[in-house]
Coordinates of C-alpha atoms in Angstrom, one line a residue:
Chain A
M282 CA 157.1 52.9 -117.8
N283 CA 154.3 51.6 -115.6
Y284 CA 151.2 49.7 -116.5
G285 CA 148.2 49.5 -114.1
I286 CA 145.9 46.6 -114.7
V287 CA 142.4 47.1 -113.3
V288 CA 140.9 44.1 -111.6
F289 CA 137.1 43.8 -111.3
P290 CA 135.2 41.0 -109.9
G291 CA 134.9 38.6 -112.9
S292 CA 138.1 39.8 -114.7
N293 CA 139.9 36.8 -116.1
C294 CA 142.4 38.2 -118.6
D295 CA 144.3 40.2 -115.9
H296 CA 147.3 37.9 -115.4
D297 CA 147.7 37.5 -119.2
A298 CA 147.6 41.4 -119.5
L299 CA 150.1 41.7 -116.8
T300 CA 152.6 39.2 -118.4
A301 CA 152.2 40.8 -121.9
A302 CA 152.8 44.3 -120.3
Q303 CA 156.0 43.1 -118.6
R304 CA 157.2 41.3 -121.8
S305 CA 157.1 44.6 -123.5
G306 CA 159.7 45.9 -121.0
G307 CA 157.3 47.8 -118.6
N308 CA 156.6 47.4 -115.0
A309 CA 153.1 46.2 -114.4
R310 CA 150.8 45.9 -111.3
Y311 CA 147.2 45.2 -110.5
L312 CA 144.9 48.0 -109.3
F313 CA 141.7 46.8 -107.5
H314 CA 138.4 48.5 -108.8
K315 CA 137.7 49.8 -105.3
E316 CA 140.7 51.9 -105.1
T317 CA 139.8 55.7 -105.3
S318 CA 142.9 57.0 -107.0
I319 CA 145.4 55.9 -109.8
P320 CA 149.0 56.1 -108.5
S321 CA 150.9 59.0 -110.0
D322 CA 153.5 56.8 -111.7
I323 CA 151.0 55.0 -113.9
D324 CA 151.5 55.7 -117.6
C325 CA 149.0 53.2 -119.1
I326 CA 145.9 51.7 -117.8
I327 CA 144.6 48.2 -119.1
L328 CA 141.1 47.3 -118.6
P329 CA 141.3 43.5 -119.1
G330 CA 138.8 41.0 -120.5
G331 CA 136.4 38.8 -118.6
F332 CA 132.9 39.1 -117.3
S333 CA 133.0 42.1 -114.8
F334 CA 130.1 41.9 -112.3
G335 CA 128.9 38.7 -114.2
D336 CA 127.9 40.8 -117.2
Y337 CA 124.8 41.7 -115.3
L338 CA 122.3 44.0 -116.9
R339 CA 124.6 44.8 -119.9
C340 CA 128.3 43.9 -120.4
G341 CA 130.5 46.6 -118.7
A342 CA 127.5 48.6 -117.5
I343 CA 128.1 48.0 -113.7
A344 CA 132.0 48.1 -113.9
R345 CA 131.5 51.7 -115.0
F346 CA 130.4 52.7 -111.4
S347 CA 133.4 51.3 -109.7
P348 CA 135.4 54.0 -107.8
L349 CA 138.5 53.5 -109.9
M350 CA 136.7 53.9 -113.1
R351 CA 135.8 57.5 -112.3
E352 CA 139.6 58.0 -111.9
V353 CA 140.1 56.2 -115.3
V354 CA 137.8 58.6 -117.1
T355 CA 139.9 61.5 -115.5
F356 CA 143.1 59.9 -116.3
A357 CA 141.9 59.4 -119.9
N358 CA 140.6 62.9 -120.3
K359 CA 144.0 64.2 -119.2
G360 CA 145.7 62.2 -122.0
G361 CA 146.7 59.1 -120.2
L362 CA 146.8 55.9 -122.2
V363 CA 143.9 53.5 -121.6
I364 CA 143.5 50.2 -123.5
G365 CA 140.3 48.2 -123.1
I366 CA 140.3 44.6 -124.3
C367 CA 137.1 42.7 -124.9
N368 CA 135.1 43.3 -121.7
G369 CA 137.4 46.2 -121.2
F370 CA 136.1 47.6 -124.5
Q371 CA 132.6 47.1 -123.4
I372 CA 133.4 49.1 -120.2
L373 CA 134.9 51.9 -122.3
T374 CA 131.8 52.3 -124.3
E375 CA 129.4 52.1 -121.2
S376 CA 131.7 54.7 -119.6
G377 CA 131.3 57.1 -122.5
L378 CA 135.1 57.0 -123.2
L379 CA 134.5 55.4 -126.6
P380 CA 131.3 55.9 -128.8
G381 CA 128.9 53.1 -129.6
V382 CA 128.0 49.8 -128.0
L383 CA 128.8 46.1 -128.3
L384 CA 125.6 44.0 -129.2
R385 CA 125.1 40.2 -129.1
N386 CA 126.9 38.4 -132.0
T387 CA 124.5 38.0 -134.9
S388 CA 125.1 34.2 -134.5
L389 CA 123.9 34.4 -130.9
S390 CA 127.0 32.1 -130.2
F391 CA 129.9 32.8 -128.0
I392 CA 132.8 32.6 -130.3
C393 CA 136.3 31.5 -129.2
R394 CA 138.7 31.3 -132.0
D395 CA 141.6 33.0 -133.8
V396 CA 140.7 35.8 -136.3
Y397 CA 142.7 38.0 -138.6
I398 CA 142.7 41.8 -137.9
R399 CA 144.1 44.5 -140.0
A400 CA 145.8 47.5 -138.8
D401 CA 144.0 50.6 -140.4
N402 CA 145.5 53.3 -138.2
T403 CA 149.3 53.1 -137.4
Q404 CA 149.5 56.7 -135.9
S405 CA 148.2 55.8 -132.4
P406 CA 150.3 55.0 -129.3
F407 CA 148.9 51.5 -129.5
T408 CA 149.6 50.7 -133.2
S409 CA 152.6 52.8 -133.9
S410 CA 154.9 49.8 -134.4
L411 CA 152.6 48.3 -137.0
Q412 CA 152.6 48.8 -140.8
Q413 CA 149.5 50.2 -142.4
G414 CA 147.4 47.3 -143.6
Q415 CA 149.5 44.8 -141.5
V416 CA 147.5 41.6 -140.7
L417 CA 147.6 40.1 -137.1
R418 CA 146.3 36.7 -136.1
I419 CA 144.7 37.3 -132.6
P420 CA 142.1 35.2 -130.7
I421 CA 138.6 36.5 -129.9
A422 CA 136.4 35.1 -127.1
H423 CA 133.1 36.9 -126.8
G424 CA 129.4 36.7 -127.0
E425 CA 128.8 40.5 -127.3
G426 CA 131.3 41.8 -129.7
N427 CA 129.0 43.1 -132.6
Y428 CA 130.0 46.7 -132.7
F429 CA 127.2 49.1 -133.3
A430 CA 126.9 52.9 -133.5
E431 CA 124.7 55.5 -135.1
P432 CA 125.5 56.1 -138.8
E433 CA 126.8 59.6 -138.0
T434 CA 129.2 58.1 -135.4
I435 CA 130.4 55.5 -137.8
R436 CA 131.0 58.2 -140.5
R437 CA 133.0 60.2 -138.0
L438 CA 135.1 57.2 -136.9
E439 CA 135.7 56.4 -140.6
D440 CA 136.6 60.0 -141.7
E441 CA 138.8 60.6 -138.8
G442 CA 140.7 57.3 -139.3
R443 CA 139.7 56.1 -135.8
V444 CA 139.0 52.5 -136.7
A445 CA 142.3 51.0 -135.5
F446 CA 141.5 47.4 -136.4
R447 CA 139.1 45.6 -138.7
Y448 CA 138.3 41.8 -139.1
C449 CA 139.7 40.6 -142.3
T450 CA 140.9 37.5 -144.2
A451 CA 144.5 36.2 -143.9
D452 CA 145.2 38.3 -146.9
G453 CA 143.9 41.5 -145.4
D454 CA 140.5 41.6 -147.2
S455 CA 137.9 43.0 -144.9
N456 CA 134.7 41.4 -146.1
D457 CA 131.6 39.8 -144.7
E458 CA 132.9 36.3 -144.5
A459 CA 135.8 37.7 -142.3
N460 CA 133.3 39.3 -140.0
P461 CA 132.8 37.0 -137.0
N462 CA 130.1 38.8 -135.1
G463 CA 128.2 41.2 -137.3
S464 CA 130.2 44.4 -136.4
I465 CA 129.4 47.3 -138.7
N466 CA 132.3 47.8 -141.3
N467 CA 134.0 44.8 -139.7
I468 CA 135.2 47.1 -136.8
A469 CA 137.3 45.1 -134.3
G470 CA 138.8 48.2 -132.5
I471 CA 138.4 52.0 -132.3
L472 CA 140.2 55.0 -130.9
N473 CA 138.9 58.1 -129.2
E474 CA 139.1 61.5 -130.8
R475 CA 142.5 62.3 -129.1
G476 CA 144.0 58.8 -129.9
N477 CA 144.9 57.9 -126.2
V478 CA 142.1 55.4 -125.7
L479 CA 141.9 52.2 -127.6
G480 CA 139.0 49.6 -127.3
M481 CA 139.3 46.2 -129.1
M482 CA 137.4 43.0 -128.9
P483 CA 140.3 40.7 -129.9
H484 CA 142.8 39.6 -127.2
P485 CA 146.5 40.7 -128.1
E486 CA 147.5 39.6 -124.6
R487 CA 146.7 36.0 -125.3
Y488 CA 149.2 35.9 -128.2
A489 CA 152.1 37.6 -126.6
D490 CA 154.5 34.7 -126.4
K491 CA 155.7 32.4 -129.2
A492 CA 155.5 29.4 -126.8
L493 CA 151.6 29.8 -127.1
G494 CA 151.8 29.4 -130.9
C495 CA 151.8 33.1 -131.8
D496 CA 153.1 36.5 -130.6
D497 CA 151.3 38.8 -133.1
G498 CA 149.7 40.5 -130.0
M499 CA 153.1 41.7 -128.8
A500 CA 153.1 44.5 -131.6
I501 CA 150.4 46.3 -129.6
F502 CA 152.2 46.2 -126.3
Q503 CA 155.4 47.1 -128.0
S504 CA 153.7 50.1 -129.5
I505 CA 152.5 51.2 -126.1
A506 CA 156.0 50.7 -124.6
N507 CA 157.5 52.8 -127.4
A508 CA 155.0 55.6 -126.8
M509 CA 155.7 55.6 -123.0
R510 CA 159.4 55.7 -123.6
I511 CA 159.0 58.7 -126.0
A512 CA 156.7 60.4 -123.4
M513 CA 159.3 59.8 -120.5
P514 CA 162.2 62.2 -120.1
L515 CA 165.3 60.1 -119.6
Chain B
M520 CA 106.6 60.0 -98.2
N521 CA 104.8 57.4 -100.4
T522 CA 106.1 54.2 -101.7
Y523 CA 105.5 53.1 -105.3
H524 CA 105.9 49.9 -107.2
A525 CA 107.8 50.6 -110.5
T526 CA 108.2 48.3 -113.5
V527 CA 110.6 49.2 -116.3
T528 CA 110.4 47.3 -119.5
I529 CA 113.4 47.7 -121.8
T530 CA 113.4 46.6 -125.5
L531 CA 115.9 47.1 -128.2
R532 CA 115.2 50.3 -130.2
K533 CA 113.3 49.9 -133.5
G534 CA 115.8 49.4 -136.3
I535 CA 118.3 47.5 -134.2
L536 CA 118.3 43.9 -135.2
D537 CA 117.0 41.8 -132.3
V538 CA 118.8 38.5 -133.1
Q539 CA 117.3 36.8 -130.1
G540 CA 113.7 38.0 -131.1
K541 CA 114.2 36.7 -134.7
T542 CA 115.6 33.3 -133.6
V543 CA 112.6 32.8 -131.3
E544 CA 110.3 34.0 -134.1
H545 CA 111.8 31.3 -136.5
A546 CA 111.5 28.6 -133.9
L547 CA 107.8 29.6 -133.4
H548 CA 107.1 29.5 -137.0
A549 CA 108.8 26.0 -137.3
S550 CA 106.5 24.8 -134.6
S551 CA 103.2 26.0 -136.4
F552 CA 102.8 29.3 -134.5
S553 CA 102.9 31.1 -137.8
T554 CA 100.5 33.7 -136.6
L555 CA 103.0 35.1 -134.0
T556 CA 105.3 37.7 -135.6
D557 CA 107.4 40.8 -134.8
V558 CA 108.9 39.0 -131.7
R559 CA 111.0 41.4 -129.6
I560 CA 112.9 40.3 -126.5
G561 CA 113.5 42.7 -123.7
K562 CA 114.2 43.0 -120.1
H563 CA 111.8 43.5 -117.1
V564 CA 113.1 45.3 -114.0
E565 CA 111.0 45.9 -110.9
M566 CA 111.7 48.2 -107.9
T567 CA 110.1 50.1 -105.0
V568 CA 110.4 53.8 -105.0
T569 CA 110.0 56.3 -102.1
A570 CA 108.9 59.7 -103.2
A571 CA 106.6 62.5 -102.3
S572 CA 104.3 62.1 -105.4
E573 CA 103.9 59.9 -108.4
E574 CA 105.4 62.5 -110.6
E575 CA 108.6 62.5 -108.3
A576 CA 108.8 58.7 -108.3
R577 CA 108.6 58.7 -112.1
A578 CA 111.4 61.2 -112.3
H579 CA 113.6 59.2 -109.9
V580 CA 113.1 56.0 -112.1
D581 CA 113.6 57.8 -115.2
A582 CA 116.9 59.2 -113.9
G583 CA 118.0 55.6 -112.9
C584 CA 117.1 54.4 -116.4
K585 CA 119.1 57.1 -118.2
A586 CA 122.1 56.4 -115.8
L587 CA 122.3 52.8 -115.8
I588 CA 119.2 50.7 -116.4
A589 CA 119.0 51.3 -120.1
N590 CA 121.5 52.2 -122.7
P591 CA 119.9 54.9 -124.9
I592 CA 122.1 54.1 -127.9
I593 CA 120.3 50.9 -128.4
E594 CA 117.4 50.6 -126.0
D595 CA 114.0 52.1 -125.3
Y596 CA 112.2 51.8 -122.0
S597 CA 108.9 52.4 -120.5
I598 CA 107.9 52.9 -116.9
T599 CA 104.8 51.7 -115.0
L600 CA 104.0 53.0 -111.6
H601 CA 101.5 52.2 -109.1
A602 CA 101.1 53.4 -105.4
M603 CA 101.8 50.6 -102.7
E604 CA 99.4 50.3 -99.9
A605 CA 100.8 51.4 -96.5
A606 CA 101.8 48.5 -94.4

């Protein structure tokens, strides 16, 4: 059960992601973005948060051209698990692994605070240990987290149950007041068609230890660990 | 081969809320520039292109825009080209 955490110039959540992955019982190591292959023992790729390539041009746009990202696309297309968090989510949309784009927050402010998100899909490898409608307290820290896609794409995401997480109140009510950044339908995280790629703006790796005040984020890493255990013959 | 100077102007597509443009417009209106409306903020990218013809140069820049410089989901772009004098 091995996680690979991709390190780009400007990644800054890679250490937290490594620690959270290890706490779920897996082995985890860093993969530098200039590498040209993904080691064959890697089961799950994490694209961590940060400001890859200084967010130049558009968030995630340059990272997509890193040699390792081409391998990540191949890995995902073969069914490998890929989770992109914050800047990692932006990289996934720029790479075409997930639809849509993350626009500037409607407030124009960088927002760094805890939010509540609701699990609306508990069938995926990233969310299987959550209950339908379960509310998690998870921090966000982004300036461009305003999820946008064409109406047809949004309809497909909704119809196919691919909205994994939605911003909500502490009671699980997904309304405008609970929407921190202007995302369509309060979308905080989405899955690809096959369900093996998740992108989310909130940072579960930052709440993976009770010593930090909350470990709600561990549910996501536990889900991934469970999925990898099931996939691995003993 | 010829060299060309290319300018690419990128703006958010119509229908996509340009929060920066709106904010600047509000500030202008608050400073008595009420005749300035529909403010849109974009990006300006310049480059030199080496190509056999202007048509080919435009095709190269267009391909670069589609691949990286603009995101067609949210952005429109226009390309302006002019031939550079040989040094």
